[in-house]
PDB file of C-alpha atoms and ligand atoms in Angstrom:
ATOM      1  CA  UNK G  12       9.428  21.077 -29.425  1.00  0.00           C
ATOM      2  CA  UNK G  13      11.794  18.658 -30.708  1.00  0.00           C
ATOM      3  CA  UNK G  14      10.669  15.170 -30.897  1.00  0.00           C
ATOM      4  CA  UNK G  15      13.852  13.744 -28.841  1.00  0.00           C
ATOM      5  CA  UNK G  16      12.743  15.200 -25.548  1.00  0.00           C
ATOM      6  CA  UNK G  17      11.878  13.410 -23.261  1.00  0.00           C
ATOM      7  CA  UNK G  18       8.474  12.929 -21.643  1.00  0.00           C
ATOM      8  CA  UNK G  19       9.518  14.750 -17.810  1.00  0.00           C
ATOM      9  CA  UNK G  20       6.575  11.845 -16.971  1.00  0.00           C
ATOM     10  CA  UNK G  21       8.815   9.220 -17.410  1.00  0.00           C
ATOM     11  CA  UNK G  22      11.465  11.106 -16.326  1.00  0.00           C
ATOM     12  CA  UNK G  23      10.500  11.728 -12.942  1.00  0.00           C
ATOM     13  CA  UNK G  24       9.600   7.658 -13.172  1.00  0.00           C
ATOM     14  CA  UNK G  25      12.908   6.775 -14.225  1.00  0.00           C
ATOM     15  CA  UNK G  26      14.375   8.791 -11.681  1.00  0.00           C
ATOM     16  CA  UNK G  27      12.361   7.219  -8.888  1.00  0.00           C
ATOM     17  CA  UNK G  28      12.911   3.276 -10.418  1.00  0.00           C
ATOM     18  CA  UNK G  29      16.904   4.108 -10.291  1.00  0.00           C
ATOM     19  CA  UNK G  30      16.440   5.395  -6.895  1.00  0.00           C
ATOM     20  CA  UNK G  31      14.840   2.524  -5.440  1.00  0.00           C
ATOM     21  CA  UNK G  32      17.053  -0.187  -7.353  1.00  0.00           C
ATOM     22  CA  UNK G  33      20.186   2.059  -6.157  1.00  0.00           C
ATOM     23  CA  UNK G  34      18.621   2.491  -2.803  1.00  0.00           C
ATOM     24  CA  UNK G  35      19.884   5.839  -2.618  1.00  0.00           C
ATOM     25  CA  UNK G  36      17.580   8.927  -1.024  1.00  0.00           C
ATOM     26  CA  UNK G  37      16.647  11.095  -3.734  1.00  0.00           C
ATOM     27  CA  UNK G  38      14.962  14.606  -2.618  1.00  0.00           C
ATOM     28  CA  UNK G  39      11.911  15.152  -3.444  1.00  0.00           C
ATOM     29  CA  UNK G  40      10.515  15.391  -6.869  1.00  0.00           C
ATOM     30  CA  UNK G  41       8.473  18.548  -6.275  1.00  0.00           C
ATOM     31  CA  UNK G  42      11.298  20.361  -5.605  1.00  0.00           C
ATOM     32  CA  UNK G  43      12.105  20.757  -8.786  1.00  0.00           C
ATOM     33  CA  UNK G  44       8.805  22.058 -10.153  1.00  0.00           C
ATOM     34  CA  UNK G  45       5.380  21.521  -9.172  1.00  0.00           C
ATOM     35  CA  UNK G  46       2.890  18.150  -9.966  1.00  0.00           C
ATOM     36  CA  UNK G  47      -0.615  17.725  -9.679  1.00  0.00           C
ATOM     37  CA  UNK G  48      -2.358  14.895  -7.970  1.00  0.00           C
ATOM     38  CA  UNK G  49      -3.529  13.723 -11.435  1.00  0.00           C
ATOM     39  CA  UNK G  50      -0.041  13.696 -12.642  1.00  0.00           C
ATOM     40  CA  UNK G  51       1.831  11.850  -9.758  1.00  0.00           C
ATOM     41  CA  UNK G  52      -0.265   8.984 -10.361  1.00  0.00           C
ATOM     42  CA  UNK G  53       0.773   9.175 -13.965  1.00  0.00           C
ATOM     43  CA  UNK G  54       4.467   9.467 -12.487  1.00  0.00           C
ATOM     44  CA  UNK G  55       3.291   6.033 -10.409  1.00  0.00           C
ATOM     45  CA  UNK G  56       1.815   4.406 -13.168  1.00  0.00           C
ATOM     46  CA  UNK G  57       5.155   5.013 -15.400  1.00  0.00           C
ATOM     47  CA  UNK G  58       6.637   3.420 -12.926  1.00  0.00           C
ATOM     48  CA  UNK G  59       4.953   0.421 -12.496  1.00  0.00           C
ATOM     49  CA  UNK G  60       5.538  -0.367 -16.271  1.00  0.00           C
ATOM     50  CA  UNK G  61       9.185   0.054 -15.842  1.00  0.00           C
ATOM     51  CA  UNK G  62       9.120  -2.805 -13.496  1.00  0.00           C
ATOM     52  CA  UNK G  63       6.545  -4.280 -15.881  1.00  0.00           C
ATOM     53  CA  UNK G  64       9.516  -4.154 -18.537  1.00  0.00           C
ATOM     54  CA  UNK G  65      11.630  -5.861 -16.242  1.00  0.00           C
ATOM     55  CA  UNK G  66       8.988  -8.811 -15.752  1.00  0.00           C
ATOM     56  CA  UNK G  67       6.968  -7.868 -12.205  1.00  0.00           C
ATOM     57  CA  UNK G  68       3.209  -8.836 -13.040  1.00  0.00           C
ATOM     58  CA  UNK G  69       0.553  -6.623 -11.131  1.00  0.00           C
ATOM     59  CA  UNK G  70      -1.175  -8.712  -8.904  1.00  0.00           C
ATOM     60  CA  UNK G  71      -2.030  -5.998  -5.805  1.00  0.00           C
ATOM     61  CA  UNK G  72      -2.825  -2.893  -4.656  1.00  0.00           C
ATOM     62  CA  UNK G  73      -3.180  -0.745  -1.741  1.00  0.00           C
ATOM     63  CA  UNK G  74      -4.839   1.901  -0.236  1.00  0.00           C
ATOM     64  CA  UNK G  75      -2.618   4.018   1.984  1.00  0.00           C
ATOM     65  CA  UNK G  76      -3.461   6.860   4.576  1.00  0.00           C
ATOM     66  CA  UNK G  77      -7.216   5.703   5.372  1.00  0.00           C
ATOM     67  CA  UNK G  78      -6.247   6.225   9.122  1.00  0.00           C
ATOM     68  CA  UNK G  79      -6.235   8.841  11.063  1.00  0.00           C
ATOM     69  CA  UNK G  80      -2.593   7.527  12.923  1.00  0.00           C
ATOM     70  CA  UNK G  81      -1.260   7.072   9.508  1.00  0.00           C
ATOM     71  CA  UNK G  82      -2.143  10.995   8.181  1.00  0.00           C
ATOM     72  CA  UNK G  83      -0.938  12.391  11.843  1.00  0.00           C
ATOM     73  CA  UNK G  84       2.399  10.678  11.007  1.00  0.00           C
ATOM     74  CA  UNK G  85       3.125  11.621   8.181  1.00  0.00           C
ATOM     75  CA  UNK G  86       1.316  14.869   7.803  1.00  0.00           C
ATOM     76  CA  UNK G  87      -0.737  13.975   4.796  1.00  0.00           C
ATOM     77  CA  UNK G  88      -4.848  14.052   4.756  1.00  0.00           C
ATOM     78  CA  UNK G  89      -6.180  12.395   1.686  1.00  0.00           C
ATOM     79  CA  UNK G  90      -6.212   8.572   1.090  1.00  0.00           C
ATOM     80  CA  UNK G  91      -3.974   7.399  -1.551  1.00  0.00           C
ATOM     81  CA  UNK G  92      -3.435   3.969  -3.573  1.00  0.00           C
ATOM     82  CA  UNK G  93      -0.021   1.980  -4.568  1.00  0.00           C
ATOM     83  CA  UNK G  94       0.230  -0.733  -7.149  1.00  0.00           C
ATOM     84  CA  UNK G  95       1.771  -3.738  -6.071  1.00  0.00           C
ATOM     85  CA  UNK G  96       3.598  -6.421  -7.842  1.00  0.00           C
ATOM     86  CA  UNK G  97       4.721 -10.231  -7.347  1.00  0.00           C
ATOM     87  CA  UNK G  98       7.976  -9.455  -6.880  1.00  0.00           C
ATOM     88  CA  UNK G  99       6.769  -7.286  -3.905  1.00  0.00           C
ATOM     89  CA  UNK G 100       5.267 -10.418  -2.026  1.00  0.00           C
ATOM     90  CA  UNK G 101       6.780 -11.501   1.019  1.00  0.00           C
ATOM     91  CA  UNK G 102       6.814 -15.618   2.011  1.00  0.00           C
ATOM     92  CA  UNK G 103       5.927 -16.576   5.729  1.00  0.00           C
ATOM     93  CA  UNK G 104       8.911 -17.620   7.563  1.00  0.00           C
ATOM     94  CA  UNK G 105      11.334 -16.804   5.365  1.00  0.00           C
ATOM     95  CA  UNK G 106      14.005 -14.031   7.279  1.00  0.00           C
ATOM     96  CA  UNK G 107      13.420 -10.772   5.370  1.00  0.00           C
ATOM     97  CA  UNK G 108      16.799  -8.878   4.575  1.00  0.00           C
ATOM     98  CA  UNK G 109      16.965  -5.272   4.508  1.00  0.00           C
ATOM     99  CA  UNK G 110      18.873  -4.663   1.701  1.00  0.00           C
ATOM    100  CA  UNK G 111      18.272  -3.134  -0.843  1.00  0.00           C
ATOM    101  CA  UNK G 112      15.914  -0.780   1.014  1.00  0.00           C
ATOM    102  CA  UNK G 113      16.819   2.924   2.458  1.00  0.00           C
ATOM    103  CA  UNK G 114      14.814   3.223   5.290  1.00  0.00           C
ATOM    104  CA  UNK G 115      11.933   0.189   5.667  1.00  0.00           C
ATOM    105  CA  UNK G 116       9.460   0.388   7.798  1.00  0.00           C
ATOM    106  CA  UNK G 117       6.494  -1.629   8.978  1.00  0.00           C
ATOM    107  CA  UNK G 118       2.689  -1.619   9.365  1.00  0.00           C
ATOM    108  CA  UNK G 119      -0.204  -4.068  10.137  1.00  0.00           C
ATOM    109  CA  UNK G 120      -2.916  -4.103   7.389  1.00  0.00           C
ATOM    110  CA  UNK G 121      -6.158  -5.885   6.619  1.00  0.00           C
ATOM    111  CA  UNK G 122      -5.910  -7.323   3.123  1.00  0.00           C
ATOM    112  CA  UNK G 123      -9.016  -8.594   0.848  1.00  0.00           C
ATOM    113  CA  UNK G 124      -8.564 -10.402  -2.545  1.00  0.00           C
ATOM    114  CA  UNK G 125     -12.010  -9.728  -4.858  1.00  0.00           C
ATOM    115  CA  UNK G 126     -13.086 -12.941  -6.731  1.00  0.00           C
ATOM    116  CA  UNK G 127     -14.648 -10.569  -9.517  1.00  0.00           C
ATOM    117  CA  UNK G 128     -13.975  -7.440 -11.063  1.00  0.00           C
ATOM    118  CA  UNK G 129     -14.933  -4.217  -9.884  1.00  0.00           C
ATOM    119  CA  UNK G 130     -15.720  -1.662 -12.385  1.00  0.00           C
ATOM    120  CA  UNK G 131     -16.715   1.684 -10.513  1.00  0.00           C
ATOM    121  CA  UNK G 132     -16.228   4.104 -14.002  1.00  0.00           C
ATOM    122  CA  UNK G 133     -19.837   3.966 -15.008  1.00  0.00           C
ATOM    123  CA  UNK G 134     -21.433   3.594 -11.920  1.00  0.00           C
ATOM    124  CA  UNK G 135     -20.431   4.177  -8.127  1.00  0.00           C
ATOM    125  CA  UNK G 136     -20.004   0.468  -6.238  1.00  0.00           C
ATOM    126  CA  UNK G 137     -21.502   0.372  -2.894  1.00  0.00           C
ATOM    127  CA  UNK G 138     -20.010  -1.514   0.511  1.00  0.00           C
ATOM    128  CA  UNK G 139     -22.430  -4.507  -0.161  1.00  0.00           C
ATOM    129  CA  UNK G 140     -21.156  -4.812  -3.808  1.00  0.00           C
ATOM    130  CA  UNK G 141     -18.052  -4.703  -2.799  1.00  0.00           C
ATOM    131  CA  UNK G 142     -18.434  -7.120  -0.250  1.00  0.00           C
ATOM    132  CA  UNK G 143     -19.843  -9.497  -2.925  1.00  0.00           C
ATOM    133  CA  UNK G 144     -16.821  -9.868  -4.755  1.00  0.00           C
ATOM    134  CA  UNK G 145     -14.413 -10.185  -1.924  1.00  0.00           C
ATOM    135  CA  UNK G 146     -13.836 -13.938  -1.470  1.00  0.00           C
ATOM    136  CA  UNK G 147     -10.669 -13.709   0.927  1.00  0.00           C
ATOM    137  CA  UNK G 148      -9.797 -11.657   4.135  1.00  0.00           C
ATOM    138  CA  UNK G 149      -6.209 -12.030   5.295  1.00  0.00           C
ATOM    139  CA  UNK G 150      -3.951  -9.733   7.730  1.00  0.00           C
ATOM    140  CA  UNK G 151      -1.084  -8.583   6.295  1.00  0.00           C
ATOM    141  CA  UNK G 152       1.494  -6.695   7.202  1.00  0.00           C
ATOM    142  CA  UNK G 153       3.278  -4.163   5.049  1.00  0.00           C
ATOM    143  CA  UNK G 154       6.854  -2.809   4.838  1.00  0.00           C
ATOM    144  CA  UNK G 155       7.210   0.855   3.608  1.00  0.00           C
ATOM    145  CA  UNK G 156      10.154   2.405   1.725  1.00  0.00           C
ATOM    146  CA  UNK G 157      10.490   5.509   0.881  1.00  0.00           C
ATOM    147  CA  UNK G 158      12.831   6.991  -2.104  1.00  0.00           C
ATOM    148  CA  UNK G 159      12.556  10.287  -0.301  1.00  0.00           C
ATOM    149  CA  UNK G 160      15.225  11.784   1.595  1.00  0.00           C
ATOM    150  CA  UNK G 161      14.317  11.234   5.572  1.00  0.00           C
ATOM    151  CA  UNK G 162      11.225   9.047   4.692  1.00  0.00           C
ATOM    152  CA  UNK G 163       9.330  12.686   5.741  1.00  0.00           C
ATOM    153  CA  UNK G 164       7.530  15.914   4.944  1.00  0.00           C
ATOM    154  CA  UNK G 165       6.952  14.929   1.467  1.00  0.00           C
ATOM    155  CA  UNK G 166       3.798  16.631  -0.408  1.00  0.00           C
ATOM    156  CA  UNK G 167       0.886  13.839  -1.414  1.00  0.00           C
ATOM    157  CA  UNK G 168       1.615  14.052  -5.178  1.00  0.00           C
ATOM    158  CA  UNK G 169       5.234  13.407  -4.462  1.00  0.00           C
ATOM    159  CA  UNK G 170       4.221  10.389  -2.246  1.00  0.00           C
ATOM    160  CA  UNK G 171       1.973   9.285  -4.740  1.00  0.00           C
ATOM    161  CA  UNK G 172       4.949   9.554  -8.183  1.00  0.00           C
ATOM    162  CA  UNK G 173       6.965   7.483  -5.495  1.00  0.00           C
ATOM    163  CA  UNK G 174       3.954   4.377  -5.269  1.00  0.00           C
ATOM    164  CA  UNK G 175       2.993   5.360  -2.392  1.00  0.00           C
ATOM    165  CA  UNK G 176       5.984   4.371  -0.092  1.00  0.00           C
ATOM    166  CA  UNK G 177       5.647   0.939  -1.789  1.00  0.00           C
ATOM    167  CA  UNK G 178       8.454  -1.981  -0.449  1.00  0.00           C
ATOM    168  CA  UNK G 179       7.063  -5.245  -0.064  1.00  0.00           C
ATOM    169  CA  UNK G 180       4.397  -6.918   1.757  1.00  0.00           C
ATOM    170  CA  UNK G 181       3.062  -9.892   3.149  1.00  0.00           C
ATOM    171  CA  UNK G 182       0.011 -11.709   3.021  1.00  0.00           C
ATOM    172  CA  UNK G 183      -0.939 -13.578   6.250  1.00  0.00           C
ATOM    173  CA  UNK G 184      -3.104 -17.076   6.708  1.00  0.00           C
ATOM    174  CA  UNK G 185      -6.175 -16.065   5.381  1.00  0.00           C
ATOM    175  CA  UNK G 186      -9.033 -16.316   7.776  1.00  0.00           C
ATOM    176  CA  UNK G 187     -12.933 -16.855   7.425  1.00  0.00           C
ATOM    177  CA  UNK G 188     -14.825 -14.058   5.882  1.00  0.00           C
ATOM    178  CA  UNK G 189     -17.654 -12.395   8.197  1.00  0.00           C
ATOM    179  CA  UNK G 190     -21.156 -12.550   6.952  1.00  0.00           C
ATOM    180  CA  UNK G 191     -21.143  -8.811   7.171  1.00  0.00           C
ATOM    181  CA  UNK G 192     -18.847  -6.386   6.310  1.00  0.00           C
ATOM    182  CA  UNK G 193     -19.557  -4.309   9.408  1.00  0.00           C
ATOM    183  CA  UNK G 194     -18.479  -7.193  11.762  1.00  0.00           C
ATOM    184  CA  UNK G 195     -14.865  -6.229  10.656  1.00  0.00           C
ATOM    185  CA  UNK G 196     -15.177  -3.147  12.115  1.00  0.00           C
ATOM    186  CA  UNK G 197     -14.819  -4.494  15.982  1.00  0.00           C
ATOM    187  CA  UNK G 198     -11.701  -6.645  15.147  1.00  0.00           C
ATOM    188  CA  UNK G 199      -8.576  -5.518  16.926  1.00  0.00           C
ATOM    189  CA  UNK G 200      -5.606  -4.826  15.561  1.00  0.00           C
ATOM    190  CA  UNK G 201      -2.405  -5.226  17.936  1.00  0.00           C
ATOM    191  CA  UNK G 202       0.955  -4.544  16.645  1.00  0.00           C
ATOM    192  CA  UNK G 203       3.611  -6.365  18.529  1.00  0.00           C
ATOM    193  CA  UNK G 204       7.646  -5.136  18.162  1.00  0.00           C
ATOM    194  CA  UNK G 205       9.905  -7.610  19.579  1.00  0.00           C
ATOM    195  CA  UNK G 206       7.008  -9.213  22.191  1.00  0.00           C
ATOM    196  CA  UNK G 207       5.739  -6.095  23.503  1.00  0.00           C
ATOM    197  CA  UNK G 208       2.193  -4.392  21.443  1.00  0.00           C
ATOM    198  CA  UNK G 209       4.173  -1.464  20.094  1.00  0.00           C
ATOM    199  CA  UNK G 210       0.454  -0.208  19.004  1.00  0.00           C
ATOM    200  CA  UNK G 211      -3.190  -0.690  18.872  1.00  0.00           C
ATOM    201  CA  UNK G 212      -6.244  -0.511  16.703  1.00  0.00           C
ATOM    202  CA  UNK G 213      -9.419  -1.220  15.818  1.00  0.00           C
ATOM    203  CA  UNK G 214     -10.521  -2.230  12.165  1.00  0.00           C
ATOM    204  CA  UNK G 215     -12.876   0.705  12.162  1.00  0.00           C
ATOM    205  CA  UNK G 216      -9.814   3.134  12.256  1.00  0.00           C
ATOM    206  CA  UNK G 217      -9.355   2.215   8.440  1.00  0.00           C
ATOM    207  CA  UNK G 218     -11.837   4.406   6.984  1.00  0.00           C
ATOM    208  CA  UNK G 219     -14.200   4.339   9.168  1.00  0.00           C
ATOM    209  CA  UNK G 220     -14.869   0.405   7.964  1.00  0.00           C
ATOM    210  CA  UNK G 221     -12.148  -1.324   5.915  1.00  0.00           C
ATOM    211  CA  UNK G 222     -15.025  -1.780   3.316  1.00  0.00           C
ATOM    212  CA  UNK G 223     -15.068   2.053   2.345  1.00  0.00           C
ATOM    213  CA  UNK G 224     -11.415   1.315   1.815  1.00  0.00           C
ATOM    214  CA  UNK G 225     -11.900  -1.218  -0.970  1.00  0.00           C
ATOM    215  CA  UNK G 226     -15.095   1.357  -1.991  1.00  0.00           C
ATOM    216  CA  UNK G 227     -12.461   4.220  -2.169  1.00  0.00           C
ATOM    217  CA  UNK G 228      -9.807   2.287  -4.429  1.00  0.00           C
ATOM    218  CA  UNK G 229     -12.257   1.646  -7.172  1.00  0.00           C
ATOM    219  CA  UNK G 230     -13.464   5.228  -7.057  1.00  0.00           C
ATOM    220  CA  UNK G 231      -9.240   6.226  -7.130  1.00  0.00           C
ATOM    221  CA  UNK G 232      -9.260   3.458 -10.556  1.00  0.00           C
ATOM    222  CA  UNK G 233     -11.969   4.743 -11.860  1.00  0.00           C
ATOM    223  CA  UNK G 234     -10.685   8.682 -12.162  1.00  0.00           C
ATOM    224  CA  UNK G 235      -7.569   7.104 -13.422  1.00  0.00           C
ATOM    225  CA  UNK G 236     -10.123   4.979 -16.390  1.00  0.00           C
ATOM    226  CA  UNK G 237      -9.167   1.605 -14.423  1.00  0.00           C
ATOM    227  CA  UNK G 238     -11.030  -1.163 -12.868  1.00  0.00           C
ATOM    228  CA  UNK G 239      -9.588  -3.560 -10.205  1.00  0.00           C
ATOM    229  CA  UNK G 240      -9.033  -6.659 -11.661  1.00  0.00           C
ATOM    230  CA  UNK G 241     -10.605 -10.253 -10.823  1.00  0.00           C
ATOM    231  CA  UNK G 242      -8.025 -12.064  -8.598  1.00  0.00           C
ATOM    232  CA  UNK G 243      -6.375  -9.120  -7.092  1.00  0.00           C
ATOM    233  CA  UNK G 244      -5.702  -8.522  -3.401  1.00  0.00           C
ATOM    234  CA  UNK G 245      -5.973  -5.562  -1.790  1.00  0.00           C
ATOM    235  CA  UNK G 246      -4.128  -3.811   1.244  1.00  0.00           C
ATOM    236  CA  UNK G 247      -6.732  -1.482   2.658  1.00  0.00           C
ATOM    237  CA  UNK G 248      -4.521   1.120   4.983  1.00  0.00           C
ATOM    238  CA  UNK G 249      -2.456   0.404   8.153  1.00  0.00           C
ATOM    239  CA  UNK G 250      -4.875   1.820  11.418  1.00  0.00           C
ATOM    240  CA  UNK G 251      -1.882   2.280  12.901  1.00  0.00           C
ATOM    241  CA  UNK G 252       1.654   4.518  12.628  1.00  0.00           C
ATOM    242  CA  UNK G 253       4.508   2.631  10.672  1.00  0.00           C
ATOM    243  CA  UNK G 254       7.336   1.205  12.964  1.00  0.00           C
ATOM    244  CA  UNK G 255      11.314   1.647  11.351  1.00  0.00           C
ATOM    245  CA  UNK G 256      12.657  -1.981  10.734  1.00  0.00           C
ATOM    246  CA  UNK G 257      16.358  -2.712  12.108  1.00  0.00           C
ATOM    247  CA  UNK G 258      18.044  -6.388  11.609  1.00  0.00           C
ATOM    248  CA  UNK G 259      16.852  -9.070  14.063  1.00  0.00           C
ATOM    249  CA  UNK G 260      13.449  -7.154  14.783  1.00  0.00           C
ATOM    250  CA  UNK G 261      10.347  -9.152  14.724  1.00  0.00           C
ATOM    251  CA  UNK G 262       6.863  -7.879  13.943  1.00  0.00           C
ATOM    252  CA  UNK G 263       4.263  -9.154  14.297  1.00  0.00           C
ATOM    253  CA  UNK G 264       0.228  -8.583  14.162  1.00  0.00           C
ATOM    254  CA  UNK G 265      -2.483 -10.219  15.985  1.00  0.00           C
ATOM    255  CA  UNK G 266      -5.817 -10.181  14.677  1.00  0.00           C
ATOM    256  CA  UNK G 267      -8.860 -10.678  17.129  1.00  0.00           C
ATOM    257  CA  UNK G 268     -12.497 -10.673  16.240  1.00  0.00           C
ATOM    258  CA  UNK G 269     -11.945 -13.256  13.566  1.00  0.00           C
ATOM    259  CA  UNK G 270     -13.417 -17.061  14.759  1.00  0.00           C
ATOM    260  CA  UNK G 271      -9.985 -17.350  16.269  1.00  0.00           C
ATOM    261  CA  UNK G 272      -7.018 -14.898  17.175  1.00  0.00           C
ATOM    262  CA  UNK G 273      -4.678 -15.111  14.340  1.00  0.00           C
ATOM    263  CA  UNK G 274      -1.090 -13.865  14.255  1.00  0.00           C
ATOM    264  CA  UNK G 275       1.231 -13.190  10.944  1.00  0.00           C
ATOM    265  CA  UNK G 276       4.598 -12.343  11.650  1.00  0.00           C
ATOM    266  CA  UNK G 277       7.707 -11.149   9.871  1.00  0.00           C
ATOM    267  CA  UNK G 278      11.333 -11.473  11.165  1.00  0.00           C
ATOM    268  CA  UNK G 279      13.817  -9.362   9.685  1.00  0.00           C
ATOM    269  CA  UNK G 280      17.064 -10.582   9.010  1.00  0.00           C
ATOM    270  CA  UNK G 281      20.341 -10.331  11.408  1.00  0.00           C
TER     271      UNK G 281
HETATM  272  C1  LIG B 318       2.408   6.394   2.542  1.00  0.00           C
HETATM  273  C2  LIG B 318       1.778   5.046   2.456  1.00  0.00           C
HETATM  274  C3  LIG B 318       0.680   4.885   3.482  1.00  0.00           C
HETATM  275  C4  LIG B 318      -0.876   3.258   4.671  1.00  0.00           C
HETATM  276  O1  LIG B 318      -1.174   2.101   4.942  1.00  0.00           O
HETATM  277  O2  LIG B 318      -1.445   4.229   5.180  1.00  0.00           O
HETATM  278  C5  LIG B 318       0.214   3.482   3.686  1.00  0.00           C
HETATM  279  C6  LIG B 318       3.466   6.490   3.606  1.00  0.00           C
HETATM  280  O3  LIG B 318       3.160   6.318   4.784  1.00  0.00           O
HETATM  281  O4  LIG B 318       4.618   6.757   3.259  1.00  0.00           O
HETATM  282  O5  LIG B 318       0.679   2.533   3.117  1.00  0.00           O
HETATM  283 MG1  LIG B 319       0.142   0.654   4.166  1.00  0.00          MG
END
């Protein structure tokens, strides 16, 4: 082999980076040849340096089909993770424009930032290890973007080369962390489209206890040789279906089980 070709790798990267800066619809990357999970994330992590290059700074990540409503809609069974930069952060209040983006959609998460860093190569980290080095729980909400054409029917490694649907998101008021990690699982999750709840959920819906989320994304870093990093947050799954974004809309997400109800809302631009 000659040594001027090109790593397909960072090809299929490249491809997807253009894509998204264009926001043009690309088909789907397995089309042209098959990829194993292993190597979509290698596809992802190409990626993220790419932005890297062009001065994003890692600072989040996110699990992504840990609910059942999320794998029924898109047809997918297998929780995933994203890498998430600064640039990706969404301010409160400020009007969020869709351009730029090819078909953005949105969906209510539970976010945790760990204090510490967990290392889960050597040995497994259990929920109440994990629960030790989370220092901040926050609601979030995320918006999706697919490069894909239709935003649909895509295979999980091509998902996965693509960052797992990554767009932007946005980190709500954070609110006080629980004792226990189990007393998450009651809170309720409402999803509110222009006033009316568009869809509900409980926090248990994200695998099975948004803990085993955060449990599940060190085990995903680890087969990739990676720990999560001190400082990082952490979006653990939407527990409910995404909802397409059109100009004006405003979505919101009302947390209850927390001390006090808390809302965190985005409003898309006219
Ligand atoms: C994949 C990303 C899924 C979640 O919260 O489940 C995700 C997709 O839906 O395109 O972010
Ligand atoms: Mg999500």
């Amino acid at each position: 082999m000659s040594e001027l070709q090109i790593d397909p790798i960072q090809e299929l990267a490249r491809t997807l980076h253009d894509a998204r800066l264009a926001a043009r619809e690309i088909p789907r990357i397995t089309e042209n040849g098959p990829l194993s999970i292993d190597e979509a994330y290698s596809v992802m992590e190409s990626g993220i340096q790419l932005r890297e290059h062009d001065g994003e700074q890692v600072i989040a990540y996110k699990m992504g089909l840990t609910s059942e409503a999320k794998r029924r809609q898109m047809g997918l069974d297998q929780a995933i993770f994203g890498i998430l930069t600064d640039r990706m952060e969404l301010r409160s209040g400020v009007p969020y424009s869709l351009q730029g983006r090819i078909h953005p959609k949105a969906e209510p998460e539970i976010a945790f930032r760990v204090g510490r860093m967990l290392d889960a190569r050597k040995n497994p980290i259990n929920a109440d290890e994990a629960w030790g080095a989370v220092d901040q729980v926050a609601p979030a909400i995320e918006v999706l973007d697919s490069r894909y054409v239709g935003f649909k029917y895509f295979s999980l490694p091509d998902v996965i080369a693509d960052n797992a649907s990554s767009s932007d998101y946005l980190i709500g008021a954070p609110v006080p962390k629980p004792a226990h990690w189990s007393e998450l699982e009651q809170w309720k999750i409402d999803f509110i489209v222009n006033g009316t709840v568009m869809h509900q959920a409980v926090a248990s819906e994200i695998s099975g206890s948004p803990i085993r989320s955060l449990v599940e994304l060190t085990e995903l870093l680890a087969r990739r040789n990676q720990v999560l990093p001190a400082g990082s947050w952490v979006l653990l799954g939407a527990a409910t279906a995404a909802v397409a974004l059109e100009p004006g809309m405003s979505v919101e997400l009302e947390m209850q089980g927390p001390s006090a109800p808390s809302k965190t809302r985005l409003a898309v631009a006219r």
